[in-house]
CSV table of C-alpha atoms in Angstrom, one decimal:
chain,number,residue,atom,x,y,z
H,1,MET,CA,244.2,-1.6,105.0
H,2,PRO,CA,247.0,-3.9,103.8
H,3,PRO,CA,250.5,-2.6,103.7
H,4,PHE,CA,252.0,-1.2,100.4
H,5,VAL,CA,255.0,-3.4,99.5
H,6,HIS,CA,257.3,-2.7,96.6
H,7,ARG,CA,260.3,-4.6,95.3
H,8,ILE,CA,262.8,-2.1,94.0
H,9,THR,CA,265.4,-3.3,91.5
H,10,LYS,CA,267.7,-2.2,88.8
H,11,TYR,CA,266.4,-5.0,86.6
H,12,ASP,CA,264.0,-4.0,83.8
H,13,PRO,CA,260.9,-6.2,83.9
H,14,ALA,CA,261.1,-6.4,80.1
H,15,ASP,CA,264.3,-8.4,80.5
H,16,ARG,CA,262.5,-11.4,82.0
H,17,ASP,CA,261.5,-14.7,80.5
H,18,GLU,CA,258.0,-16.3,80.7
H,19,HIS,CA,258.8,-17.6,84.1
H,20,GLY,CA,259.7,-14.2,85.5
H,21,HIS,CA,263.5,-15.0,85.6
H,22,TYR,CA,265.8,-12.1,84.8
H,23,ILE,CA,267.7,-12.7,81.5
H,24,GLY,CA,269.3,-9.3,81.0
H,25,SER,CA,272.9,-8.1,81.3
H,26,GLU,CA,272.8,-6.3,84.7
H,27,GLU,CA,275.3,-7.7,87.2
H,28,PRO,CA,273.8,-9.0,90.4
H,29,THR,CA,276.4,-7.1,92.5
H,30,SER,CA,276.6,-3.4,93.5
H,31,ASP,CA,278.4,-1.0,91.2
H,32,HIS,CA,279.5,0.9,94.3
H,33,GLY,CA,278.5,4.0,92.4
H,34,ALA,CA,275.5,5.6,90.7
H,35,VAL,CA,273.1,2.6,90.8
H,36,GLU,CA,273.9,2.0,94.4
H,37,SER,CA,273.3,5.7,95.2
H,38,ALA,CA,270.0,5.4,93.3
H,39,TYR,CA,268.9,2.6,95.6
H,40,LEU,CA,269.7,4.7,98.7
H,41,GLN,CA,267.9,7.7,97.3
H,42,ALA,CA,264.8,5.6,96.6
H,43,VAL,CA,264.7,4.2,100.1
H,44,ALA,CA,265.1,7.7,101.5
H,45,ALA,CA,262.2,8.9,99.4
H,46,PHE,CA,259.9,6.2,100.7
H,47,ALA,CA,261.1,6.9,104.3
H,48,ALA,CA,260.3,10.6,103.8
H,49,ALA,CA,256.8,9.8,102.4
H,50,ALA,CA,256.2,7.7,105.5
H,51,GLY,CA,257.4,10.4,107.8
H,52,VAL,CA,260.3,8.2,109.1
H,53,ASP,CA,263.6,9.6,110.3
H,54,HIS,CA,264.7,6.8,112.6
H,55,LEU,CA,264.7,3.0,112.1
H,56,ALA,CA,264.9,0.0,114.4
H,57,ILE,CA,267.5,-2.8,113.7
H,58,ARG,CA,265.8,-6.2,113.9
H,59,GLU,CA,267.4,-9.6,113.9
H,60,PRO,CA,270.9,-8.4,113.1
H,61,GLN,CA,273.5,-10.9,111.8
H,62,ILE,CA,277.1,-11.1,110.7
H,63,THR,CA,279.0,-13.5,108.5
H,64,GLY,CA,279.2,-16.9,110.3
H,65,LEU,CA,280.7,-20.2,109.2
H,66,ALA,CA,279.9,-19.6,105.6
H,67,HIS,CA,279.5,-16.4,103.5
H,68,PHE,CA,277.1,-16.8,100.5
H,69,GLY,CA,277.3,-13.3,99.1
H,70,LEU,CA,278.5,-12.7,95.6
H,71,GLU,CA,280.9,-10.0,96.8
H,72,PRO,CA,283.6,-11.0,99.4
H,73,ALA,CA,283.0,-10.3,103.0
H,74,VAL,CA,285.1,-7.4,104.4
H,75,GLU,CA,286.7,-6.9,107.8
H,76,GLY,CA,284.3,-5.5,110.2
H,77,HIS,CA,281.3,-6.8,108.2
H,78,GLY,CA,280.8,-3.5,106.5
H,79,LEU,CA,280.0,-1.8,109.9
H,80,GLY,CA,283.3,0.1,110.3
H,81,GLY,CA,282.6,3.7,111.0
H,82,LEU,CA,278.9,3.0,111.9
H,83,PHE,CA,279.5,0.9,115.1
H,84,PRO,CA,282.4,0.2,117.4
H,85,PRO,CA,284.6,-2.9,116.8
H,86,ASP,CA,282.7,-4.8,119.5
H,87,LEU,CA,279.5,-4.0,117.6
H,88,SER,CA,277.8,-2.3,120.6
H,89,GLY,CA,274.7,-0.6,119.3
H,90,PHE,CA,274.2,-3.2,116.5
H,91,HIS,CA,271.6,-5.2,118.3
H,92,ASP,CA,268.0,-6.2,118.0
H,93,GLY,CA,265.7,-3.2,118.7
H,94,ALA,CA,268.5,-0.6,118.5
H,95,GLU,CA,267.1,2.7,117.2
H,96,ILE,CA,269.3,4.4,114.6
H,97,PRO,CA,269.0,7.6,112.5
H,98,LEU,CA,267.8,7.2,108.9
H,99,SER,CA,271.3,8.2,107.7
H,100,VAL,CA,272.9,5.2,109.5
H,101,GLY,CA,270.1,3.0,108.2
H,102,LEU,CA,270.9,4.0,104.7
H,103,GLU,CA,274.6,3.1,105.3
H,104,LEU,CA,273.4,-0.3,106.5
H,105,VAL,CA,271.5,-0.7,103.3
H,106,ARG,CA,274.7,0.1,101.4
H,107,ALA,CA,276.6,-2.5,103.4
H,108,MET,CA,273.9,-5.1,102.6
H,109,LEU,CA,273.8,-4.2,98.9
H,110,ARG,CA,277.6,-4.8,98.9
H,111,ASP,CA,277.3,-8.2,100.7
H,112,ASN,CA,279.8,-7.0,103.2
H,113,GLY,CA,278.8,-9.5,105.8
H,114,ALA,CA,276.2,-7.7,108.0
H,115,TRP,CA,272.5,-8.1,107.5
H,116,CYS,CA,269.4,-7.0,109.4
H,117,ARG,CA,265.8,-5.9,108.9
H,118,LEU,CA,265.2,-2.2,109.3
H,119,GLU,CA,261.7,-1.4,110.5
H,120,VAL,CA,259.4,1.1,112.3
H,121,GLU,CA,256.7,-1.1,113.8
H,122,ASP,CA,253.8,-1.3,111.3
H,123,THR,CA,254.7,1.9,109.5
H,124,PHE,CA,257.8,1.2,107.4
H,125,ALA,CA,260.3,-1.5,106.7
H,126,VAL,CA,263.4,-2.1,104.4
H,127,HIS,CA,264.7,-5.5,103.6
H,128,VAL,CA,267.7,-6.1,101.3
H,129,GLY,CA,267.6,-9.4,99.5
H,130,TRP,CA,269.8,-11.4,97.2
H,131,ASP,CA,271.1,-10.0,93.9
H,132,GLN,CA,270.3,-6.3,94.6
H,133,TYR,CA,266.6,-6.7,95.3
H,134,VAL,CA,265.3,-4.2,97.9
H,135,TYR,CA,261.9,-4.5,99.5
H,136,VAL,CA,260.1,-1.5,101.0
H,137,ARG,CA,257.0,-1.7,103.0
H,138,THR,CA,254.9,1.4,103.9
H,139,ASP,CA,251.5,1.8,105.6
H,140,LYS,CA,250.1,4.2,103.0
H,141,PRO,CA,250.6,5.0,99.3
H,142,SER,CA,253.8,6.7,98.3
H,143,GLU,CA,253.2,8.0,94.8
H,144,ASN,CA,255.8,10.7,94.9
H,145,ALA,CA,258.4,8.1,96.1
H,146,LEU,CA,257.4,5.7,93.3
H,147,ALA,CA,257.8,8.5,90.7
H,148,HIS,CA,261.2,9.5,92.1
H,149,THR,CA,262.3,5.8,92.1
H,150,ARG,CA,261.4,5.5,88.4
H,151,ALA,CA,263.2,8.8,87.7
H,152,LEU,CA,266.3,7.4,89.3
H,153,GLY,CA,266.3,4.5,86.7
H,154,LEU,CA,265.0,1.8,89.1
H,155,PHE,CA,262.0,-0.3,88.8
H,156,PRO,CA,259.5,-0.5,91.6
H,157,GLU,CA,257.0,-3.4,91.5
H,158,ARG,CA,254.0,-3.9,93.8
H,159,LEU,CA,254.0,-7.1,95.8
H,160,GLN,CA,251.7,-8.7,98.4
H,161,ALA,CA,254.5,-9.0,100.9
H,162,SER,CA,258.3,-9.0,101.3
H,163,PRO,CA,259.8,-12.5,101.3
H,164,TYR,CA,262.0,-11.2,104.1
H,165,GLU,CA,259.3,-10.4,106.6
H,166,ALA,CA,260.0,-12.0,110.0
H,167,ASP,CA,258.4,-15.4,110.3
H,168,PHE,CA,259.0,-17.0,113.7
H,169,ASP,CA,256.0,-19.3,113.9
H,170,GLU,CA,258.1,-22.4,113.8
H,171,PRO,CA,257.8,-24.7,116.9
H,172,GLY,CA,260.0,-23.8,119.7
H,173,VAL,CA,260.2,-22.1,123.1
H,174,GLN,CA,261.0,-18.4,123.6
H,175,ARG,CA,261.8,-18.3,127.3
H,176,PRO,CA,262.3,-14.8,128.6
H,177,ALA,CA,265.4,-14.0,130.7
H,178,ASP,CA,263.2,-12.9,133.6
H,179,ASP,CA,263.6,-13.0,137.3
H,180,ASP,CA,262.8,-16.7,137.3
H,181,PHE,CA,265.5,-17.4,134.8
H,182,TRP,CA,268.1,-15.5,136.7
H,183,ALA,CA,267.2,-17.2,139.9
H,184,ARG,CA,267.4,-20.6,138.2
H,185,LEU,CA,270.8,-19.7,136.8
H,186,ARG,CA,272.0,-18.5,140.1
H,187,ARG,CA,271.0,-21.8,141.8
H,188,SER,CA,272.7,-23.8,139.0
H,189,VAL,CA,275.9,-21.8,139.4
H,190,ALA,CA,275.8,-22.3,143.2
H,191,VAL,CA,275.6,-26.1,142.9
H,192,ARG,CA,278.1,-26.1,140.0
H,193,GLN,CA,275.6,-27.5,137.5
H,194,ALA,CA,276.1,-24.4,135.3
H,195,ALA,CA,279.1,-22.2,134.8
H,196,VAL,CA,279.3,-20.9,131.2
H,197,LEU,CA,276.9,-18.5,129.6
H,198,GLU,CA,276.9,-18.1,125.8
H,199,GLU,CA,275.6,-14.6,124.7
H,200,GLY,CA,274.3,-14.6,121.2
H,201,TYR,CA,274.6,-10.8,120.7
H,202,VAL,CA,273.8,-11.1,117.0
H,203,ASP,CA,272.9,-14.0,114.8
H,204,ASN,CA,276.0,-16.2,113.9
H,205,ALA,CA,278.2,-14.8,116.7
H,206,SER,CA,278.5,-15.3,120.4
H,207,ARG,CA,280.4,-14.0,123.4
H,208,TRP,CA,281.2,-16.5,126.2
H,209,HIS,CA,281.2,-15.8,130.0
H,210,ARG,CA,282.4,-18.1,132.7
H,211,LEU,CA,280.2,-17.6,135.7
H,212,THR,CA,280.7,-17.7,139.5
H,213,GLU,CA,278.3,-16.6,142.2
H,214,ASP,CA,280.5,-13.4,142.5
H,215,THR,CA,280.6,-12.5,138.8
H,216,LEU,CA,277.0,-13.4,137.7
H,217,ASP,CA,275.5,-10.0,138.4
H,218,ALA,CA,278.4,-8.2,136.6
H,219,VAL,CA,278.1,-10.4,133.5
H,220,ARG,CA,274.3,-9.8,133.5
H,221,ALA,CA,274.7,-6.1,133.6
H,222,ARG,CA,276.9,-6.0,130.4
H,223,LEU,CA,274.9,-8.4,128.2
H,224,SER,CA,273.6,-7.0,124.9
H,225,PRO,CA,269.9,-6.0,124.7
H,226,ARG,CA,267.7,-8.8,123.4
H,227,ALA,CA,270.6,-11.3,123.3
H,228,LYS,CA,270.0,-15.0,123.0
H,229,LEU,CA,271.3,-16.8,126.1
H,230,THR,CA,272.5,-20.4,126.3
H,231,VAL,CA,273.6,-21.9,129.6
H,232,TRP,CA,276.3,-24.7,129.6
H,233,PRO,CA,278.1,-26.8,132.1
H,234,ASP,CA,281.6,-25.6,133.1
H,235,LEU,CA,284.6,-26.0,130.8
H,236,SER,CA,287.0,-28.9,131.6
H,237,ALA,CA,290.5,-28.3,133.0
H,238,ASP,CA,291.5,-31.7,131.5
H,239,ILE,CA,292.5,-30.4,128.1
H,240,ASP,CA,293.8,-33.8,126.9
H,241,ALA,CA,290.4,-35.4,127.6
H,242,VAL,CA,288.7,-32.6,125.7
H,243,LEU,CA,290.9,-33.1,122.6
H,244,ALA,CA,290.3,-36.8,122.9
H,245,THR,CA,286.6,-36.2,122.3
H,246,LEU,CA,287.1,-34.6,118.9
H,247,PRO,CA,285.2,-36.6,116.3
H,248,GLU,CA,286.9,-38.3,113.5
H,249,LYS,CA,284.6,-36.5,111.0
H,250,GLY,CA,282.4,-33.5,111.1
H,251,PRO,CA,282.6,-30.0,112.6
H,252,VAL,CA,282.5,-29.1,116.3
H,253,GLU,CA,282.6,-25.8,118.2
H,254,LEU,CA,285.8,-25.6,120.3
H,255,VAL,CA,285.5,-23.2,123.4
H,256,TRP,CA,288.5,-22.4,125.6
H,257,GLU,CA,289.6,-20.0,128.3
H,258,ASP,CA,293.1,-18.7,128.0
H,259,GLY,CA,295.5,-17.7,130.8
H,260,ASN,CA,294.0,-14.2,131.0
H,261,GLY,CA,290.5,-15.5,131.5
H,262,VAL,CA,289.4,-14.6,127.9
H,263,ILE,CA,287.0,-17.2,126.4
H,264,THR,CA,287.2,-17.9,122.7
H,265,SER,CA,285.3,-20.2,120.4
H,266,THR,CA,285.9,-21.4,116.9
H,267,ILE,CA,284.2,-23.9,114.6
H,268,ALA,CA,286.5,-26.5,113.0
H,269,ASP,CA,286.3,-29.9,111.3
H,270,GLU,CA,288.8,-32.8,111.2
H,271,SER,CA,290.9,-31.0,108.5
H,272,GLU,CA,291.4,-27.9,110.7
H,273,TYR,CA,291.9,-29.4,114.2
H,274,ARG,CA,295.6,-28.9,114.4
H,275,ALA,CA,295.6,-25.1,114.7
H,276,PRO,CA,292.9,-24.7,117.4
H,277,ALA,CA,294.2,-27.8,119.2
H,278,ALA,CA,297.6,-26.1,119.5
H,279,ARG,CA,295.9,-23.1,121.0
H,280,ILE,CA,293.8,-25.1,123.4
H,281,ALA,CA,296.8,-27.1,124.6
H,282,GLY,CA,297.9,-24.1,126.8
H,283,ALA,CA,294.4,-23.1,127.9
H,284,ARG,CA,293.0,-23.1,131.4
H,285,ALA,CA,289.9,-25.0,130.4
H,286,ALA,CA,288.0,-26.0,127.3
H,287,ALA,CA,285.1,-27.9,125.8
H,288,ALA,CA,284.2,-29.4,122.5
H,289,LEU,CA,280.5,-28.9,121.6
H,290,PRO,CA,278.8,-30.7,118.7
H,291,LEU,CA,277.0,-28.5,116.2
H,292,ASP,CA,274.0,-30.7,115.2
H,293,VAL,CA,270.9,-30.0,117.3
H,294,ASP,CA,270.3,-33.7,118.3
H,295,SER,CA,273.8,-33.9,119.9
H,296,ARG,CA,274.1,-30.4,121.3
H,297,HIS,CA,272.7,-30.3,124.8
H,298,PRO,CA,272.9,-27.0,126.7
H,299,LEU,CA,271.2,-26.9,130.1
H,300,PHE,CA,268.6,-24.2,129.3
H,301,THR,CA,268.1,-21.1,127.2
H,302,ALA,CA,266.5,-17.7,127.2
H,303,VAL,CA,266.1,-14.4,125.4
H,304,MET,CA,266.9,-11.1,127.0
H,305,THR,CA,263.9,-8.9,127.8
H,306,ASP,CA,263.8,-5.2,127.4
H,307,SER,CA,264.5,-3.0,130.5
H,308,ASP,CA,260.8,-2.9,131.2
H,309,GLY,CA,260.7,-6.7,131.5
H,310,VAL,CA,258.8,-7.2,128.2
H,311,LEU,CA,260.2,-9.8,125.7
H,312,ARG,CA,260.1,-8.1,122.3
H,313,ALA,CA,262.8,-10.0,120.5
H,314,ARG,CA,261.3,-12.3,117.9
H,315,TRP,CA,264.0,-14.8,117.4
H,316,ARG,CA,264.1,-18.2,119.1
H,317,THR,CA,266.7,-20.4,120.7
H,318,GLU,CA,266.9,-24.2,120.3
H,319,PRO,CA,264.7,-25.4,123.2
H,320,THR,CA,266.2,-27.8,125.8
H,321,LEU,CA,264.3,-30.3,128.0
H,322,SER,CA,264.4,-27.7,130.8
H,323,ASP,CA,262.9,-25.1,128.5
H,324,LEU,CA,260.1,-27.4,127.4
H,325,ASN,CA,259.3,-28.3,131.0
H,326,TRP,CA,259.2,-24.6,131.7
H,327,ALA,CA,256.9,-24.0,128.8
H,328,PHE,CA,254.5,-26.7,129.9
H,329,LEU,CA,254.4,-25.4,133.5
H,330,LYS,CA,253.5,-21.9,132.2
H,331,THR,CA,250.4,-23.4,130.7
H,332,LEU,CA,249.1,-24.7,134.0
H,333,ARG,CA,246.5,-22.8,136.0
H,334,ARG,CA,245.8,-22.9,139.7
H,335,GLY,CA,243.4,-25.8,140.5
H,336,GLN,CA,244.0,-27.6,137.2
H,337,ILE,CA,244.3,-31.4,137.5
H,338,VAL,CA,246.9,-33.1,135.4
H,339,THR,CA,248.2,-36.7,135.3
H,340,GLY,CA,251.7,-37.9,134.6
H,341,LYS,CA,254.6,-40.0,135.7
H,342,GLY,CA,256.5,-38.9,138.9
H,343,LYS,CA,260.2,-38.3,138.8
H,344,GLY,CA,262.9,-39.1,141.4
H,345,PRO,CA,265.5,-36.6,142.6
H,346,GLY,CA,268.0,-38.0,140.2
H,347,ASP,CA,265.8,-37.4,137.2
H,348,ASP,CA,265.3,-33.7,137.8
H,349,ALA,CA,266.0,-31.7,134.6
H,350,GLY,CA,265.2,-28.5,136.4
H,351,VAL,CA,263.2,-25.5,135.2
């Protein structure tokens, strides 16, 4: 049986033109009051009808380089009081009580900066879209919840699917951070090919770790569940040389390690170089990384598996040559005959 998907809005369908565009007077922002409360009560009613009291956070993100919400982003991305300042617990797959899930819906209705999907496998889902549109998916009819939603003054409309359903069918490689990945990383660190690990703990934000053979296991132990991992060569101690590589035009990501060993990154363009350049001038080491995919060349990538070794995260990383080689090798079977061009030792991209 197909799922039951409803778009819940404060917009009266009677206030739409012949193309379905809303032409009424309701503001596309939260009133932070009775209407917002009605949305939360409606979501709670659908959750109760589905027998749901806990939700899973999927594909969380926070405000990145640009914020497109109609309301200003707030400090803490609207997560203050729900999660610690380091956002531990706000990660893909984290299970939260329905009460916390409703507060996340509130933060998303307010465009505070945080966003995620809230789901329970194939049973239930809540997606908050632009302009106060909320999409609820259930696996069975919820007539009482529909009636309650209407009584709250909101308008539920049946749809085929939520436009915010996860769709990760685009080309790419989702390499798991399994034992083979960690062995590859350990070898790369040992020969000083790799030394920096970028941990994408949520979408649009990263933590950076400078690796040695002695620290790799400790770094691995404190990575966020289901994080996106990107492996880079070491930072350069020649700060002047790094600053000299800054392009005349266009944004770059500046990464540097301060005197206390803390690694920071920021995105800046030619109009903003002065401030980060001043900070980098006293750094231990730094790097300037281009942002466009064609020029950005990490060594290899992976996505953290769950504790049982299964890769359940749905998001992708930008595949590197090493990742593509790995993906190809995973398709081979014992005894299979393939043809190709041999490579010398100096051509090895590594897998």
